[in-house]
Structures are given as structure tokens and as C-alpha cells.
Amino acid sequence: MSTLDWLNSEAFTAFGQHIKWSDMIGNTIGLIALALGWRRSLWTWPAQFLSGVILFVAFAAGQLSGSAGKQVVVMLVAAWGWAQWHRGRQQAQDGGLAVRFAAWRERGVLAGAAAVGTVAVALLFTAYPALSWDPWPDAYIFVGTVVAMYAQSRGMVEFWFAWLLVDLVGVPLNFANGYAFSGFVYVIYGALVLWGMRDWWLRSRTAPAPALEGATA
């Protein structure tokens, strides 16, 4: 059995749901990445990249092109986010990531990009049904993830809100498409997101900050 075959094989069954190795391992690493992001650790980006690689294998095998494509974007944004935080860390006096709330104009741009991007990607998936079994929710998750990761790379507190909105659709979509472990993990994501949101919110109020100043190792 090849590595790819093993990753896409069943690990175990829980509550009548078949859990795949790729689904379980990729999402576990994703949880670690989210926790590292909450701690403002530079290593959140390599963890997100690795999670993206493994989940790409999982979703590609299940013909969920939107979710698989999302993982490609996750990998690209993770590489870019690493560069952003690494450069900021070199410039910061204390080596810490300065977080902030986005300006209203930035919020408008993020919301507009999310809306337009979701419609565009959903229409693409609808025009080419082979790309996705669930065009609109798949497009919503794809674009929402991009917006959330961009906001994270810029040190915006709003990135946590974006993740919450992605989770609201991600949980039922993953259960419906047979990725039960992803569904369970999205529930845990929700709890971690609320915790991380509180931490970043408090930090943004105690120290005014520019867009990005750095990250801890």
C-alpha cells in the first residue's frame, strides 16, 4: 500500500462515521496551527502548510474540488504569512506580534471580497459540476478561508470572526460529505476561535498597533 492509499484509507469508525487517516491527521495538525496562531507563534504557518498538504490529499480523493482547492490557497497564504510575520519579527523591538482591529474601510474590503469571491467561485463550480458536489457552501468555505488567513497575516482581530463564519458552514458540510473527523474538529475550532478572539481582542485594547510588527517563535 502506498502512502497516498494509506492516507485515504479508513482509520476507524466512530458513531457510525468512517474516519480516514488523512482527515484525522490533517485536521489534528490544523488544530495545532490554530492554537499556535492564538499564541502568536511564527510556527502557526508551517503547521498550516503541512495541514493543507494532507487535507488536499483527503479532499481531492473525495472529489471535493472546492475544499481541495482551498487547501492549495491555505498553503500559498501560509508561505506568505510566514514571510510577513518573520519580517515583522525582525523589525519589532520586543519580537511580538502586534494585533489590532481593522479600520472600517478594511472591513468593507474584506466583506466585499468575501461576497464577490464566493459568488464568482460558486458560479464556476456550478458551471463545471465535476469541480464540486456542493457549489455554494464549498465556494463559501474556500473564499472565507482565504479572507480569514489574509486577515490573520495582517494581525487583524477580525480574522477570528471570519473563522467563526467559516465554521458555521464547514461543520454540516463535512458531516454531509463523509468527513466526520473534519466535522468534529470544526466544533473544536469554534471553541478555540472564541478563546483566541478574546485574547487578541484584549491585546488590541491594551496596546495600539500598526498593521503588523512581528511574531514570537
CSV table of C-alpha atoms in Angstrom, one decimal:
chain,number,residue,atom,x,y,z
A,1,MET,CA,0.0,0.0,0.0
A,2,SER,CA,1.4,3.4,-1.0
A,3,THR,CA,1.5,6.4,1.3
A,4,LEU,CA,-1.4,8.1,-0.6
A,5,ASP,CA,-3.5,4.9,-0.3
A,6,TRP,CA,-2.8,4.7,3.4
A,7,LEU,CA,-3.7,8.3,4.0
A,8,ASN,CA,-7.1,7.8,2.3
A,9,SER,CA,-7.8,4.5,4.0
A,10,GLU,CA,-10.2,4.2,7.0
A,11,ALA,CA,-8.6,4.6,10.4
A,12,PHE,CA,-11.6,3.6,12.5
A,13,THR,CA,-15.3,4.1,12.8
A,14,ALA,CA,-16.9,6.3,15.4
A,15,PHE,CA,-20.7,6.9,15.9
A,16,GLY,CA,-21.3,5.2,12.5
A,17,GLN,CA,-18.9,7.6,10.8
A,18,HIS,CA,-15.9,6.3,8.9
A,19,ILE,CA,-12.7,8.2,9.8
A,20,LYS,CA,-9.9,8.5,7.3
A,21,TRP,CA,-6.3,8.8,8.2
A,22,SER,CA,-5.8,11.9,6.1
A,23,ASP,CA,-8.9,13.6,7.5
A,24,MET,CA,-7.8,12.9,11.1
A,25,ILE,CA,-4.1,13.7,10.8
A,26,GLY,CA,-4.6,16.9,8.6
A,27,ASN,CA,-7.2,18.3,11.0
A,28,THR,CA,-5.2,17.5,14.1
A,29,ILE,CA,-2.3,19.5,12.7
A,30,GLY,CA,-4.8,22.2,11.8
A,31,LEU,CA,-5.9,22.4,15.4
A,32,ILE,CA,-2.2,22.8,16.5
A,33,ALA,CA,-1.8,25.5,13.9
A,34,LEU,CA,-4.8,27.4,15.2
A,35,ALA,CA,-3.5,27.1,18.8
A,36,LEU,CA,-0.1,28.4,17.7
A,37,GLY,CA,-1.9,31.3,15.9
A,38,TRP,CA,-3.7,32.2,19.2
A,39,ARG,CA,-0.2,32.2,20.9
A,40,ARG,CA,1.0,34.4,18.0
A,41,SER,CA,3.7,31.9,17.2
A,42,LEU,CA,5.6,32.1,14.0
A,43,TRP,CA,5.2,28.3,13.7
A,44,THR,CA,1.5,28.5,13.1
A,45,TRP,CA,2.3,29.0,9.4
A,46,PRO,CA,4.4,25.8,8.8
A,47,ALA,CA,1.8,23.9,10.7
A,48,GLN,CA,-1.0,25.3,8.5
A,49,PHE,CA,1.1,24.5,5.4
A,50,LEU,CA,1.5,20.8,6.4
A,51,SER,CA,-2.2,20.6,7.4
A,52,GLY,CA,-3.0,21.9,3.9
A,53,VAL,CA,-0.9,19.3,2.2
A,54,ILE,CA,-2.5,16.4,4.0
A,55,LEU,CA,-6.1,17.7,3.7
A,56,PHE,CA,-5.6,18.4,0.0
A,57,VAL,CA,-5.0,14.7,-0.4
A,58,ALA,CA,-8.1,13.9,1.6
A,59,PHE,CA,-10.5,16.2,-0.3
A,60,ALA,CA,-9.0,15.5,-3.7
A,61,ALA,CA,-9.7,11.8,-3.2
A,62,GLY,CA,-13.3,12.7,-2.3
A,63,GLN,CA,-13.7,14.9,-5.4
A,64,LEU,CA,-14.4,18.0,-3.3
A,65,SER,CA,-12.6,20.3,-5.6
A,66,GLY,CA,-13.5,23.5,-3.7
A,67,SER,CA,-12.3,22.1,-0.4
A,68,ALA,CA,-9.2,20.7,-2.1
A,69,GLY,CA,-8.5,24.0,-3.9
A,70,LYS,CA,-8.9,25.7,-0.5
A,71,GLN,CA,-6.0,23.8,0.8
A,72,VAL,CA,-3.8,25.0,-2.1
A,73,VAL,CA,-4.7,28.5,-1.1
A,74,VAL,CA,-4.0,27.7,2.5
A,75,MET,CA,-0.5,26.5,1.6
A,76,LEU,CA,0.2,29.7,-0.5
A,77,VAL,CA,-1.1,32.0,2.2
A,78,ALA,CA,0.8,30.1,4.9
A,79,ALA,CA,4.0,30.7,3.0
A,80,TRP,CA,3.1,34.4,2.6
A,81,GLY,CA,2.1,34.7,6.2
A,82,TRP,CA,5.3,33.2,7.4
A,83,ALA,CA,7.2,35.8,5.4
A,84,GLN,CA,5.0,38.6,6.7
A,85,TRP,CA,5.4,37.6,10.4
A,86,HIS,CA,9.1,36.8,10.0
A,87,ARG,CA,9.8,40.2,8.5
A,88,GLY,CA,7.8,41.9,11.2
A,89,ARG,CA,9.6,40.0,13.9
A,90,GLN,CA,12.9,41.3,12.7
A,91,GLN,CA,11.5,44.9,12.8
A,92,ALA,CA,9.7,44.7,16.2
A,93,GLN,CA,11.5,45.9,19.3
A,94,ASP,CA,10.1,43.2,21.5
A,95,GLY,CA,9.7,40.5,18.9
A,96,GLY,CA,6.0,40.2,19.5
A,97,LEU,CA,3.1,40.3,17.0
A,98,ALA,CA,1.0,43.5,17.4
A,99,VAL,CA,-2.7,42.8,16.8
A,100,ARG,CA,-5.4,45.3,16.0
A,101,PHE,CA,-8.9,45.8,14.8
A,102,ALA,CA,-9.2,46.6,11.1
A,103,ALA,CA,-10.3,50.0,10.0
A,104,TRP,CA,-13.9,50.3,8.7
A,105,ARG,CA,-12.5,50.6,5.2
A,106,GLU,CA,-10.5,47.4,5.6
A,107,ARG,CA,-13.6,45.6,6.9
A,108,GLY,CA,-15.6,46.7,3.9
A,109,VAL,CA,-12.9,45.5,1.6
A,110,LEU,CA,-12.7,42.1,3.4
A,111,ALA,CA,-16.5,41.7,3.4
A,112,GLY,CA,-16.8,42.8,-0.3
A,113,ALA,CA,-14.0,40.5,-1.4
A,114,ALA,CA,-15.7,37.6,0.5
A,115,ALA,CA,-19.1,38.3,-1.1
A,116,VAL,CA,-17.8,38.8,-4.6
A,117,GLY,CA,-15.4,35.9,-4.4
A,118,THR,CA,-18.0,33.5,-3.1
A,119,VAL,CA,-20.4,34.3,-5.9
A,120,ALA,CA,-17.6,34.0,-8.5
A,121,VAL,CA,-16.3,30.7,-7.3
A,122,ALA,CA,-19.8,29.3,-6.8
A,123,LEU,CA,-20.7,30.2,-10.4
A,124,LEU,CA,-17.5,28.5,-11.5
A,125,PHE,CA,-18.4,25.3,-9.6
A,126,THR,CA,-22.0,25.4,-10.9
A,127,ALA,CA,-20.8,25.7,-14.5
A,128,TYR,CA,-18.4,22.8,-14.0
A,129,PRO,CA,-20.2,20.3,-11.7
A,130,ALA,CA,-17.2,18.0,-11.7
A,131,LEU,CA,-15.4,20.5,-9.6
A,132,SER,CA,-17.7,20.3,-6.6
A,133,TRP,CA,-20.7,18.4,-5.3
A,134,ASP,CA,-21.9,21.4,-3.2
A,135,PRO,CA,-21.0,24.6,-5.2
A,136,TRP,CA,-22.3,27.3,-2.9
A,137,PRO,CA,-21.1,26.1,0.5
A,138,ASP,CA,-17.9,24.8,-1.0
A,139,ALA,CA,-17.2,28.2,-2.5
A,140,TYR,CA,-18.2,30.0,0.8
A,141,ILE,CA,-15.6,27.9,2.7
A,142,PHE,CA,-13.0,28.4,0.0
A,143,VAL,CA,-13.2,32.1,-0.1
A,144,GLY,CA,-13.9,32.5,3.6
A,145,THR,CA,-10.7,30.7,4.4
A,146,VAL,CA,-8.7,33.0,2.1
A,147,VAL,CA,-10.2,36.1,3.8
A,148,ALA,CA,-9.5,34.7,7.3
A,149,MET,CA,-5.9,33.8,6.6
A,150,TYR,CA,-5.2,37.2,5.0
A,151,ALA,CA,-6.6,39.0,8.0
A,152,GLN,CA,-4.5,36.8,10.3
A,153,SER,CA,-1.4,37.5,8.3
A,154,ARG,CA,-2.1,41.3,8.9
A,155,GLY,CA,-2.6,40.8,12.6
A,156,MET,CA,-6.4,41.7,12.4
A,157,VAL,CA,-8.7,40.6,15.2
A,158,GLU,CA,-11.4,40.2,12.6
A,159,PHE,CA,-9.7,37.0,11.4
A,160,TRP,CA,-11.3,35.2,14.3
A,161,PHE,CA,-14.7,36.3,13.3
A,162,ALA,CA,-14.1,35.1,9.7
A,163,TRP,CA,-13.1,31.7,11.0
A,164,LEU,CA,-16.3,31.5,13.0
A,165,LEU,CA,-18.4,32.2,9.9
A,166,VAL,CA,-16.5,29.5,8.0
A,167,ASP,CA,-17.1,27.1,10.8
A,168,LEU,CA,-20.9,27.6,10.7
A,169,VAL,CA,-20.9,26.1,7.2
A,170,GLY,CA,-17.9,23.8,7.5
A,171,VAL,CA,-19.4,21.6,10.2
A,172,PRO,CA,-22.6,20.4,8.4
A,173,LEU,CA,-20.8,20.3,5.0
A,174,ASN,CA,-18.1,18.0,6.3
A,175,PHE,CA,-20.5,15.6,8.0
A,176,ALA,CA,-22.7,15.6,4.9
A,177,ASN,CA,-19.8,14.6,2.7
A,178,GLY,CA,-18.4,11.8,4.9
A,179,TYR,CA,-15.6,13.8,6.5
A,180,ALA,CA,-16.7,13.2,10.1
A,181,PHE,CA,-13.4,14.0,11.7
A,182,SER,CA,-13.3,17.3,10.0
A,183,GLY,CA,-16.8,18.0,11.3
A,184,PHE,CA,-15.8,17.1,14.9
A,185,VAL,CA,-12.7,19.2,14.6
A,186,TYR,CA,-14.6,22.2,13.3
A,187,VAL,CA,-16.6,22.1,16.5
A,188,ILE,CA,-13.3,22.3,18.5
A,189,TYR,CA,-12.1,25.0,16.1
A,190,GLY,CA,-15.1,27.0,17.2
A,191,ALA,CA,-14.2,26.8,20.9
A,192,LEU,CA,-10.5,27.7,20.2
A,193,VAL,CA,-11.6,30.6,17.9
A,194,LEU,CA,-13.7,32.1,20.7
A,195,TRP,CA,-10.8,31.7,23.1
A,196,GLY,CA,-8.3,33.2,20.7
A,197,MET,CA,-10.7,36.0,19.8
A,198,ARG,CA,-10.9,37.1,23.4
A,199,ASP,CA,-7.1,37.0,23.8
A,200,TRP,CA,-6.5,39.1,20.6
A,201,TRP,CA,-9.3,41.5,21.5
A,202,LEU,CA,-7.8,42.2,24.9
A,203,ARG,CA,-4.3,42.7,23.4
A,204,SER,CA,-5.7,45.1,20.8
A,205,ARG,CA,-7.1,47.3,23.6
A,206,THR,CA,-4.0,47.4,25.7
A,207,ALA,CA,-1.6,48.4,23.0
A,208,PRO,CA,-2.3,50.4,19.9
A,209,ALA,CA,-0.6,48.8,17.0
A,210,PRO,CA,0.3,49.2,13.3
A,211,ALA,CA,-0.8,46.5,10.8
A,212,LEU,CA,2.0,44.1,11.6
A,213,GLU,CA,5.1,44.2,13.8
A,214,GLY,CA,6.2,40.6,14.2
A,215,ALA,CA,5.7,37.3,15.8
A,216,THR,CA,7.1,35.2,18.6
A,217,ALA,CA,8.8,31.9,17.8
